[in-house]
Amino acid sequence: MYQKLTPFIVAFLLSGMSLSQGNDPGVKKVDKLFEKYISPDKPGAAVVVIKDGQVVHKNTFGLADYENQVPISTSTVFDIASVSKQFVGYAIAVLEKEGKLTLNDDVRNYIPEFPDFGHTIAIGHLLYHQSGLRDWVSTMKLAGVGFNDVLTFEQILNMVYRQEALNFVPGMRHIYSNTGYNVLVEVVQRITDQTFRAWTKERIFQPLGMNNTFFKDQFNESIPNATKSYFKESEKNYKEVDALFLSTNGLTALGSSSLQTTIDDFALWLLHLDSEAAKDLVAKMQIPGKLTTDEPANYAYGLEVDTYNGLKRVYHDGDWASYSSYMAYFPDQHFSVAVLMNYVNWAEGFAMAAADAYLEDQFVEEEEELSFYDEPKPEIPETLDLDLSRYTGIYYLEKYVVHLTITEEEGKLYVRATGEDKELMEPVSTSRFWVDGYDTSVYFNLDESGKVESVSYHRSLCPRRDPMPSNDQLRLSDYEGHYYSRELNTVYQVVLNEGQLHLSHIRNGMIPLEKVWKDGFTNKTSYAPLLDFRRNENGEIMSFAVSNNRSRNQVFNKVDWGN
């Protein structure tokens, strides 16, 4: 499995491009697509297409260095962000095969200082994003760490060691967590007594001839032939990311990100995925983890698995600091494609359009099936005598960190989810309403007195929230004060300014808060979109909890700041 490829074999495999390009009708389609959207004098992309064990197409477009007009080449180094995760998955599969770990092992067996959350977090929970660990991307930002700051692997682990609660009981849900993959890297390092960079070089990259591929573990490392990354400011001007935000220069998030590679090297990896030598390991890497509930899951060993036009697809995307990457592998067709880009764009779109050019004659029409959450539309009764006002209110859907606002308008009931258009609710019974726009029903749950206390949507319970008191009853000044998170060792201040509450942080600035329900406020940030204030038995505000898509209920306690 780890037999090293000779330089001659590597050169031969990579030269397959030039041998087959001239007779391949897919080449013109792919190049035409890239040339349509990527100008030769702007940041761009590299693409590779592999079929039946050969590189059938490889090309580059645009500039690696806009300021100095240096073009991208097949040996230009890209940061591939979350596409890095499959190499962690491969490492876990290797150690599993060697009997050095199992997916059921408690992570604390390898990292004794890992917190005891009262629930076992197994290796498999980390691998499948089922651990409940907070994602460092939003959590670090909440702590005031900017994306252009130095952000190291060690800082991420320290964040984990300070975490006091989980998003959910491990194994019950899937919430994507970069943090879990950083912890997996630490497990590999503890088991092998090597740095992850050294182990992957010895066991993966060198044997495959990937000589320009490595995990960046020093934030200030100078990388020869590395591309710069850009965002589009206007039609005629690009700014280097380092000068503004989302710089990769300070990031060493080993495992969840930070793999540096070239399109030449990544072609060798794709060839390996489809090789006989890696057959058993790669088959294992395509098996998704199962949840303890019956909800579907499609995340496997650093790879996602689904069907695309009837064909099995194994894939992953990556986006960080204006780098965009995507790879897809179709095992039954022995076909793969990868696109690496150095500006914010849609690498997935380019990659799948390239796949279409080669595979469209093999597409299989898929029968339309209801998803796990969808239902067949029921028969809607012509008339139901209902008091619609009893259903109106605000319901919190914790699963997606959104709220459902249900209103009555001209004798009809409507539901509006956060940031979406309102949808008509058609009554099926006294407790069930069909929503066409959701392809499912919303169910109302009653307490013993017959009052609606919650709704069920997408098989999740959404409790009813008390409405925000009227302005003459609401004392916004009660919320003012300093709030401290021991987990993050950071302080926010809630301040009242000209009648509006703001969340203030020394690095994140002033954030206007909008009232949603009693003691609930939203804002437009991605890292703290929901604040839920909590009171003691005397009605005094004691804390607030922050929730976002990948982190739930991060508690900040109100503190006396020594007035």
Coordinates of N, CA, C and O in Angstrom, one line a residue, residues 387 389-395 430-431 444-455 464-467:
D387 N -60.2 28.5 15.5 CA -59.8 29.8 16.1 C -58.3 29.9 15.7 O -57.5 29.4 16.5
S389 N -56.3 32.3 15.9 CA -55.5 33.2 16.8 C -54.8 32.4 17.8 O -53.8 32.8 18.4
R390 N -55.3 31.2 18.2 CA -54.7 30.4 19.2 C -53.3 29.8 18.7 O -52.5 29.4 19.6
Y391 N -53.1 29.8 17.4 CA -51.9 29.2 16.9 C -50.8 30.3 16.7 O -49.6 30.0 16.5
T392 N -51.2 31.6 16.6 CA -50.2 32.6 16.3 C -49.2 32.8 17.4 O -49.4 32.5 18.6
G393 N -48.0 33.2 17.0 CA -46.9 33.4 18.0 C -45.6 33.1 17.4 O -45.4 33.0 16.2
I394 N -44.6 33.1 18.2 CA -43.2 32.9 17.8 C -42.7 31.6 18.4 O -42.8 31.3 19.6
Y395 N -42.1 30.7 17.6 CA -41.6 29.4 18.0 C -40.1 29.3 17.6 O -39.8 29.7 16.5
T430 N -57.1 20.0 13.6 CA -57.0 21.0 14.6 C -55.5 21.2 15.1 O -55.1 22.2 15.6
S431 N -54.7 20.2 14.8 CA -53.3 20.2 15.2 C -52.3 20.1 14.1 O -51.0 20.2 14.3
F444 N -49.0 21.3 15.7 CA -49.1 22.1 17.0 C -49.4 21.1 18.1 O -50.2 20.2 18.1
N445 N -48.6 21.4 19.2 CA -48.7 20.5 20.4 C -49.4 21.3 21.5 O -49.0 22.5 21.8
L446 N -50.3 20.7 22.2 CA -51.1 21.4 23.2 C -50.7 20.9 24.6 O -50.3 19.8 24.8
D447 N -50.9 21.8 25.5 CA -50.7 21.4 26.9 C -52.0 20.9 27.5 O -53.0 20.8 26.7
E448 N -52.1 20.5 28.8 CA -53.3 19.9 29.3 C -54.5 20.9 29.3 O -55.6 20.4 29.2
S449 N -54.2 22.2 29.3 CA -55.3 23.1 29.2 C -55.8 23.4 27.8 O -56.8 24.1 27.6
G450 N -55.1 22.8 26.8 CA -55.5 23.0 25.4 C -54.8 24.2 24.8 O -55.1 24.5 23.6
K451 N -53.8 24.8 25.5 CA -53.1 25.9 24.9 C -51.9 25.4 24.1 O -51.2 24.4 24.5
V452 N -51.7 26.0 23.0 CA -50.5 25.6 22.1 C -49.2 26.0 22.9 O -49.0 27.1 23.2
E453 N -48.4 25.0 23.1 CA -47.1 25.2 23.8 C -45.9 25.0 22.9 O -44.8 25.5 23.2
S454 N -46.1 24.4 21.7 CA -44.9 24.2 20.8 C -45.5 23.7 19.5 O -46.6 23.4 19.3
V455 N -44.6 23.7 18.5 CA -44.9 23.1 17.2 C -43.8 22.1 16.9 O -42.6 22.2 17.5
R464 N -42.8 27.4 22.1 CA -43.4 28.7 21.9 C -42.7 29.7 22.8 O -42.4 29.4 24.0
R465 N -42.4 30.9 22.3 CA -41.7 31.9 23.1 C -42.7 33.0 23.5 O -43.5 33.4 22.7
D466 N -42.5 33.5 24.7 CA -43.3 34.6 25.1 C -43.0 35.8 24.3 O -41.9 36.1 24.0
P467 N -44.1 36.6 23.9 CA -43.8 37.8 23.1 C -43.1 38.8 23.8 O -43.1 38.9 25.1

